mmCIF file of C-alpha atoms in Angstrom:
data_model
loop_
_atom_site.group_PDB
_atom_site.id
_atom_site.type_symbol
_atom_site.label_atom_id
_atom_site.label_comp_id
_atom_site.label_asym_id
_atom_site.label_seq_id
_atom_site.Cartn_x
_atom_site.Cartn_y
_atom_site.Cartn_z
ATOM 1 C CA UNK A 16 -43.833 -1.902 -25.008
ATOM 2 C CA UNK A 17 -41.887 0.230 -22.557
ATOM 3 C CA UNK A 18 -39.692 -1.100 -19.802
ATOM 4 C CA UNK A 19 -39.496 1.308 -16.851
ATOM 5 C CA UNK A 20 -36.184 -0.113 -15.601
ATOM 6 C CA UNK A 21 -34.413 0.954 -18.816
ATOM 7 C CA UNK A 22 -35.367 4.614 -18.404
ATOM 8 C CA UNK A 23 -33.588 4.965 -15.032
ATOM 9 C CA UNK A 24 -29.783 5.122 -15.171
ATOM 10 C CA UNK A 25 -27.898 2.754 -12.942
ATOM 11 C CA UNK A 26 -26.438 4.683 -9.983
ATOM 12 C CA UNK A 27 -23.169 2.728 -10.078
ATOM 13 C CA UNK A 28 -22.558 3.295 -13.793
ATOM 14 C CA UNK A 29 -21.657 6.979 -13.355
ATOM 15 C CA UNK A 30 -19.085 6.274 -10.627
ATOM 16 C CA UNK A 31 -16.966 3.863 -12.659
ATOM 17 C CA UNK A 32 -13.482 5.173 -13.427
ATOM 18 C CA UNK A 33 -11.105 2.895 -15.255
ATOM 19 C CA UNK A 34 -7.819 2.083 -13.462
ATOM 20 C CA UNK A 35 -5.918 3.295 -16.526
ATOM 21 C CA UNK A 36 -7.372 6.771 -16.002
ATOM 22 C CA UNK A 37 -6.581 6.824 -12.272
ATOM 23 C CA UNK A 38 -2.971 5.743 -12.832
ATOM 24 C CA UNK A 39 -2.586 7.992 -15.902
ATOM 25 C CA UNK A 40 -1.275 5.009 -17.823
ATOM 26 C CA UNK A 41 1.616 4.331 -15.435
ATOM 27 C CA UNK A 42 2.568 0.726 -14.850
ATOM 28 C CA UNK A 43 3.052 -1.247 -11.653
ATOM 29 C CA UNK A 44 6.278 -0.663 -9.724
ATOM 30 C CA UNK A 45 8.709 -3.505 -9.161
ATOM 31 C CA UNK A 46 7.318 -6.290 -7.003
ATOM 32 C CA UNK A 47 9.876 -5.673 -4.261
ATOM 33 C CA UNK A 48 8.887 -2.026 -3.788
ATOM 34 C CA UNK A 49 5.531 -2.494 -2.064
ATOM 35 C CA UNK A 50 4.294 -5.636 -0.375
ATOM 36 C CA UNK A 51 0.903 -5.855 1.293
ATOM 37 C CA UNK A 52 2.474 -5.108 4.677
ATOM 38 C CA UNK A 53 4.763 -2.233 3.663
ATOM 39 C CA UNK A 54 3.937 0.693 5.958
ATOM 40 C CA UNK A 55 3.266 4.128 4.473
ATOM 41 C CA UNK A 56 2.991 7.630 5.986
ATOM 42 C CA UNK A 57 3.279 11.170 4.658
ATOM 43 C CA UNK A 58 6.542 13.091 4.744
ATOM 44 C CA UNK A 59 6.656 15.558 7.621
ATOM 45 C CA UNK A 60 7.641 18.522 5.464
ATOM 46 C CA UNK A 61 4.295 19.905 4.283
ATOM 47 C CA UNK A 62 6.054 22.397 1.990
ATOM 48 C CA UNK A 63 6.865 19.447 -0.287
ATOM 49 C CA UNK A 64 3.185 18.745 -0.892
ATOM 50 C CA UNK A 65 2.457 19.166 -4.601
ATOM 51 C CA UNK A 66 0.061 21.844 -5.753
ATOM 52 C CA UNK A 67 -1.857 19.634 -8.166
ATOM 53 C CA UNK A 68 -2.812 16.124 -7.193
ATOM 54 C CA UNK A 69 -5.402 13.802 -8.583
ATOM 55 C CA UNK A 70 -8.330 13.144 -6.237
ATOM 56 C CA UNK A 71 -6.993 9.626 -5.663
ATOM 57 C CA UNK A 72 -3.525 10.918 -4.715
ATOM 58 C CA UNK A 73 -5.092 13.454 -2.363
ATOM 59 C CA UNK A 74 -7.110 10.675 -0.787
ATOM 60 C CA UNK A 75 -3.978 8.565 -0.213
ATOM 61 C CA UNK A 76 -2.078 11.486 1.342
ATOM 62 C CA UNK A 77 -5.025 12.329 3.583
ATOM 63 C CA UNK A 78 -5.309 8.719 4.765
ATOM 64 C CA UNK A 79 -1.596 8.458 5.515
ATOM 65 C CA UNK A 80 -1.262 11.839 7.238
ATOM 66 C CA UNK A 81 -2.284 10.578 10.684
ATOM 67 C CA UNK A 82 0.193 7.708 10.933
ATOM 68 C CA UNK A 83 1.407 4.544 9.278
ATOM 69 C CA UNK A 84 -0.961 2.402 7.214
ATOM 70 C CA UNK A 85 -0.128 -0.769 5.322
ATOM 71 C CA UNK A 86 -0.575 -0.970 1.557
ATOM 72 C CA UNK A 87 -3.414 -3.453 2.122
ATOM 73 C CA UNK A 88 -5.195 -1.017 4.466
ATOM 74 C CA UNK A 89 -4.850 1.842 1.989
ATOM 75 C CA UNK A 90 -6.328 -0.309 -0.777
ATOM 76 C CA UNK A 91 -9.209 -1.383 1.452
ATOM 77 C CA UNK A 92 -10.035 2.131 2.686
ATOM 78 C CA UNK A 93 -9.760 3.717 -0.763
ATOM 79 C CA UNK A 94 -11.707 0.885 -2.423
ATOM 80 C CA UNK A 95 -9.260 0.867 -5.346
ATOM 81 C CA UNK A 96 -7.618 -2.267 -6.750
ATOM 82 C CA UNK A 97 -4.271 -3.133 -5.180
ATOM 83 C CA UNK A 98 -2.398 -2.522 -8.439
ATOM 84 C CA UNK A 99 -3.831 0.996 -8.735
ATOM 85 C CA UNK A 100 -2.862 1.781 -5.132
ATOM 86 C CA UNK A 101 0.689 0.538 -5.727
ATOM 87 C CA UNK A 102 1.033 2.801 -8.770
ATOM 88 C CA UNK A 103 -0.251 5.817 -6.825
ATOM 89 C CA UNK A 104 2.053 5.047 -3.883
ATOM 90 C CA UNK A 105 5.027 4.624 -6.168
ATOM 91 C CA UNK A 106 4.393 7.974 -7.819
ATOM 92 C CA UNK A 107 3.957 9.777 -4.485
ATOM 93 C CA UNK A 108 7.026 8.087 -2.975
ATOM 94 C CA UNK A 109 9.175 9.049 -5.970
ATOM 95 C CA UNK A 110 8.078 12.649 -5.487
ATOM 96 C CA UNK A 111 9.174 12.543 -1.840
ATOM 97 C CA UNK A 112 5.661 12.922 -0.454
ATOM 98 C CA UNK A 113 5.555 9.557 1.326
ATOM 99 C CA UNK A 114 7.794 7.653 3.695
ATOM 100 C CA UNK A 115 7.778 3.880 3.346
ATOM 101 C CA UNK A 116 8.862 1.218 5.804
ATOM 102 C CA UNK A 117 9.608 -2.126 4.249
ATOM 103 C CA UNK A 118 8.592 -5.194 6.244
ATOM 104 C CA UNK A 119 11.254 -6.766 8.409
ATOM 105 C CA UNK A 120 12.785 -9.730 6.568
ATOM 106 C CA UNK A 121 12.253 -13.152 8.061
ATOM 107 C CA UNK A 122 14.996 -14.316 10.359
ATOM 108 C CA UNK A 123 17.045 -17.279 9.263
ATOM 109 C CA UNK A 124 16.515 -20.503 11.156
ATOM 110 C CA UNK A 125 19.052 -21.415 13.790
ATOM 111 C CA UNK A 126 21.388 -24.335 13.169
ATOM 112 C CA UNK A 127 19.903 -27.468 14.751
ATOM 113 C CA UNK A 128 23.330 -28.819 15.745
ATOM 114 C CA UNK A 129 24.207 -25.587 17.550
ATOM 115 C CA UNK A 130 20.922 -25.644 19.460
ATOM 116 C CA UNK A 131 21.511 -29.260 20.450
ATOM 117 C CA UNK A 132 25.002 -28.399 21.760
ATOM 118 C CA UNK A 133 23.594 -25.510 23.809
ATOM 119 C CA UNK A 134 20.903 -27.787 25.238
ATOM 120 C CA UNK A 135 23.481 -30.465 26.090
ATOM 121 C CA UNK A 136 25.682 -27.830 27.768
ATOM 122 C CA UNK A 137 22.764 -26.544 29.856
ATOM 123 C CA UNK A 138 21.902 -30.069 30.949
ATOM 124 C CA UNK A 139 25.513 -30.635 31.982
ATOM 125 C CA UNK A 140 25.553 -27.424 34.021
ATOM 126 C CA UNK A 141 22.262 -28.135 35.773
ATOM 127 C CA UNK A 142 23.395 -31.412 36.791
#
């Protein structure tokens, strides 16, 4: 009894590359280094570009060469897991091939008493 579906290889099986291979065994950078909204672009000095890059690193540099992309956008366009993208970005940033822009920290809330005093002062002035 022969099953014809077993004789044909699955097209997706050949394309599977383990994250460990892509990252060359490197671990995730610190959590503060790259958030989902950290912006990334390539360094302007093309002479810095390394001679030998993995295909995934080349893909990241190519994506970022036309302007700023967020870490989330890079992960979505490359179709790699977020952790893998963070490792690749960390490696490229350490080598000086990328420029990163951290997200602007949230502003602290204004003091409610101060706002009330300003409002009271404006009401007094307006009459």
